[in-house]
Structures are given as C-alpha cells and as structure tokens.
Tab-separated table of C-alpha atoms in Angstrom:
chain	number	residue	atom	x	y	z
A	1	UNK	CA	111.297	158.577	44.672
A	2	UNK	CA	113.280	155.960	47.023
A	3	UNK	CA	113.913	152.454	45.814
A	4	UNK	CA	113.303	149.977	48.265
A	5	UNK	CA	115.833	146.983	48.168
A	6	UNK	CA	114.763	143.282	48.032
A	7	UNK	CA	114.930	141.660	51.502
A	8	UNK	CA	117.973	139.493	50.379
A	9	UNK	CA	118.635	139.013	54.198
A	10	UNK	CA	115.380	137.286	54.552
A	11	UNK	CA	115.671	135.127	51.364
A	12	UNK	CA	118.988	134.065	52.939
A	13	UNK	CA	117.896	133.290	56.177
A	14	UNK	CA	114.710	131.287	54.906
A	15	UNK	CA	117.012	129.253	52.858
A	16	UNK	CA	119.289	128.669	55.621
A	17	UNK	CA	116.465	127.549	58.057
A	18	UNK	CA	115.005	125.143	55.352
A	19	UNK	CA	118.358	123.451	54.867
A	20	UNK	CA	119.016	123.392	58.656
A	21	UNK	CA	115.868	121.899	59.295
A	22	UNK	CA	116.190	119.080	56.564
A	23	UNK	CA	119.760	118.258	58.125
A	24	UNK	CA	118.212	117.903	61.538
A	25	UNK	CA	115.653	115.719	60.180
A	26	UNK	CA	118.287	113.398	58.427
A	27	UNK	CA	120.547	113.322	61.779
A	28	UNK	CA	117.232	112.455	63.831
A	29	UNK	CA	116.226	109.912	61.368
A	30	UNK	CA	119.869	108.183	61.175
A	31	UNK	CA	120.035	108.280	65.086
A	32	UNK	CA	116.620	106.334	65.386
A	33	UNK	CA	117.702	104.006	62.515
A	34	UNK	CA	121.227	103.203	64.413
A	35	UNK	CA	119.266	102.787	67.771
A	36	UNK	CA	116.720	100.408	66.214
A	37	UNK	CA	119.536	98.226	64.655
A	38	UNK	CA	121.443	98.003	67.633
A	39	UNK	CA	118.256	96.912	69.570
A	40	UNK	CA	117.718	94.179	66.825
A	41	UNK	CA	120.957	92.893	66.986
A	42	UNK	CA	120.961	92.565	70.961
A	43	UNK	CA	117.613	90.939	70.759
A	44	UNK	CA	118.803	88.205	67.947
A	45	UNK	CA	121.987	87.293	70.148
A	46	UNK	CA	119.858	87.368	73.393
A	47	UNK	CA	117.421	85.000	71.691
A	48	UNK	CA	119.780	82.627	70.211
A	49	UNK	CA	121.597	82.433	73.603
A	50	UNK	CA	118.621	81.700	75.592
A	51	UNK	CA	117.445	78.910	73.091
A	52	UNK	CA	120.963	77.232	73.322
A	53	UNK	CA	120.868	77.587	77.393
A	54	UNK	CA	117.227	76.259	77.478
A	55	UNK	CA	118.269	72.975	75.754
A	56	UNK	CA	120.310	72.211	78.879
A	57	UNK	CA	123.663	71.007	77.025
A	58	UNK	CA	126.605	73.517	76.383
A	59	UNK	CA	128.794	72.668	73.746
A	60	UNK	CA	131.539	73.923	71.218
A	61	UNK	CA	132.392	73.478	67.560
A	62	UNK	CA	136.128	73.293	66.269
A	63	UNK	CA	137.351	72.873	62.729
A	64	UNK	CA	140.123	70.591	62.271
A	65	UNK	CA	141.216	70.180	58.763
A	66	UNK	CA	138.126	68.980	56.937
A	67	UNK	CA	136.504	67.672	60.098
A	68	UNK	CA	134.091	69.554	62.535
A	69	UNK	CA	134.937	68.419	66.079
A	70	UNK	CA	131.810	69.126	68.533
A	71	UNK	CA	132.822	69.134	72.403
A	72	UNK	CA	130.245	68.602	74.836
A	73	UNK	CA	131.144	70.961	77.746
A	74	UNK	CA	128.224	70.174	80.112
A	75	UNK	CA	124.761	70.888	81.215
A	76	UNK	CA	121.955	69.509	83.064
A	77	UNK	CA	120.636	67.540	80.126
A	78	UNK	CA	123.763	65.795	78.939
A	79	UNK	CA	122.861	62.531	80.281
A	80	UNK	CA	119.617	62.487	78.196
A	81	UNK	CA	121.003	63.173	75.014
A	82	UNK	CA	120.589	60.570	72.683
A	83	UNK	CA	121.917	61.994	69.187
A	84	UNK	CA	122.745	65.348	67.504
A	85	UNK	CA	122.329	66.358	63.838
A	86	UNK	CA	124.578	68.695	62.002
A	87	UNK	CA	123.556	71.175	59.614
A	88	UNK	CA	125.974	73.504	57.545
A	89	UNK	CA	124.292	76.233	55.510
A	90	UNK	CA	125.218	75.670	51.593
A	91	UNK	CA	126.281	71.988	52.259
A	92	UNK	CA	124.436	68.858	51.411
A	93	UNK	CA	124.935	66.376	54.095
A	94	UNK	CA	123.934	62.571	53.998
A	95	UNK	CA	121.805	61.379	56.912
A	96	UNK	CA	124.957	59.465	57.983
A	97	UNK	CA	127.293	62.294	57.782
A	98	UNK	CA	124.697	64.597	59.844
A	99	UNK	CA	123.312	62.178	62.234
A	100	UNK	CA	125.626	60.855	65.201
A	101	UNK	CA	124.328	58.865	68.053
A	102	UNK	CA	125.695	59.847	71.535
A	103	UNK	CA	127.130	57.096	73.730
A	104	UNK	CA	126.837	57.694	77.490
A	105	UNK	CA	129.813	59.696	78.506
A	106	UNK	CA	130.783	60.679	75.088
A	107	UNK	CA	132.100	64.187	75.240
A	108	UNK	CA	133.871	64.495	71.713
A	109	UNK	CA	132.109	63.858	68.623
A	110	UNK	CA	133.914	64.179	65.157
A	111	UNK	CA	132.315	64.737	61.802
A	112	UNK	CA	134.885	63.443	59.433
A	113	UNK	CA	135.304	65.311	55.875
A	114	UNK	CA	132.165	67.295	56.349
A	115	UNK	CA	134.171	70.758	55.753
A	116	UNK	CA	135.715	69.676	52.543
A	117	UNK	CA	135.561	72.419	50.056
A	118	UNK	CA	133.985	75.107	52.233
A	119	UNK	CA	135.645	78.444	52.168
A	120	UNK	CA	134.909	81.563	54.287
A	121	UNK	CA	132.208	81.952	57.033
A	122	UNK	CA	129.369	79.799	57.310
A	123	UNK	CA	126.487	79.016	59.834
A	124	UNK	CA	126.867	75.633	61.508
A	125	UNK	CA	123.619	74.296	63.428
A	126	UNK	CA	123.548	71.279	66.071
A	127	UNK	CA	120.278	70.190	66.816
A	128	UNK	CA	119.922	67.371	69.801
A	129	UNK	CA	117.302	64.623	70.298
A	130	UNK	CA	116.904	63.553	73.894
A	131	UNK	CA	115.839	60.319	75.467
A	132	UNK	CA	112.107	61.625	75.933
A	133	UNK	CA	111.937	62.144	71.967
A	134	UNK	CA	112.297	66.062	72.084
A	135	UNK	CA	114.463	67.909	70.126
A	136	UNK	CA	116.006	71.166	70.864
A	137	UNK	CA	118.674	73.400	69.057
A	138	UNK	CA	121.974	72.905	70.804
A	139	UNK	CA	124.377	75.382	69.012
A	140	UNK	CA	124.089	77.890	66.363
A	141	UNK	CA	127.575	79.196	65.483
A	142	UNK	CA	129.332	81.155	62.670
A	143	UNK	CA	132.236	79.095	61.726
A	144	UNK	CA	135.331	80.397	59.699
A	145	UNK	CA	136.528	77.898	57.274
A	146	UNK	CA	139.921	78.153	55.459
C-alpha cells in the first residue's frame, strides 16, 4: 500500500494567493484614497481662489507686531469698495475692531492690536462691502502668528 502525501504545496500556494490578493486590494484602496484626497485639496484651493478673484479686489495680509496690515493691491472693483470686515478664527473682535471704512484711494488698512495673544497658525477672513450694498469674501488666508 502506497501512502499519499497531503498536498502541502497547494495549501501554501492557496495561502500565498489569498495574502497577495488582500495586499493588492489594500494597495488599490490606498491609491484611490490618495487620488481622492489630492482632487479634494485641488478643488478646495481652486474654489477659494475663484471666490476671491470674483470679488474684483486683490489684497494681501501681513502681521506686524500685534497688528494686521491689509494692503489692497488692485482689482476692477477697488473704487467701489466701501468697507472691509476682519474675522480671525478663535478671536472675538468688537465691531469697531473688525470693521474698517475705506476712504477713496486708501490702499493700507491697519488693524491695531488684533493679534495680541494669538499663537500658531490661524485662518483670517476679509469680507468686503461695496457701494451697491453687496458683500463678498475678498481674502481667506492662513496666517502664522508668533
């Protein structure tokens, strides 16, 4: 009588195939997740840029000590800008601190002492009000405070 050996090779081969298949599924899922995240980041940045461009006013924000300095660079609706309103994440600003009336030709607006006590990176938003009564986001920036 001849004894048959158990098909060990097949068992090992099946085990490898199952492991390989699982690894392949994990890799495909990771690639899809990374591509999805990249598309989401691009779409979010593109949307923010388009919103700011559509307002018709270009500006930049700088930190100087405890103050924020907003510089109006240009844009087609600069002459129509009546006021700007500042919002800083996590900071309660009074109406007199947040709202600044824009004088004709004014290009530099200083928000005195609004950055006092802020540490780290924080989002800063500038919303503009125009002479026709409409409001629009003008600048959304992530500012590093020290």
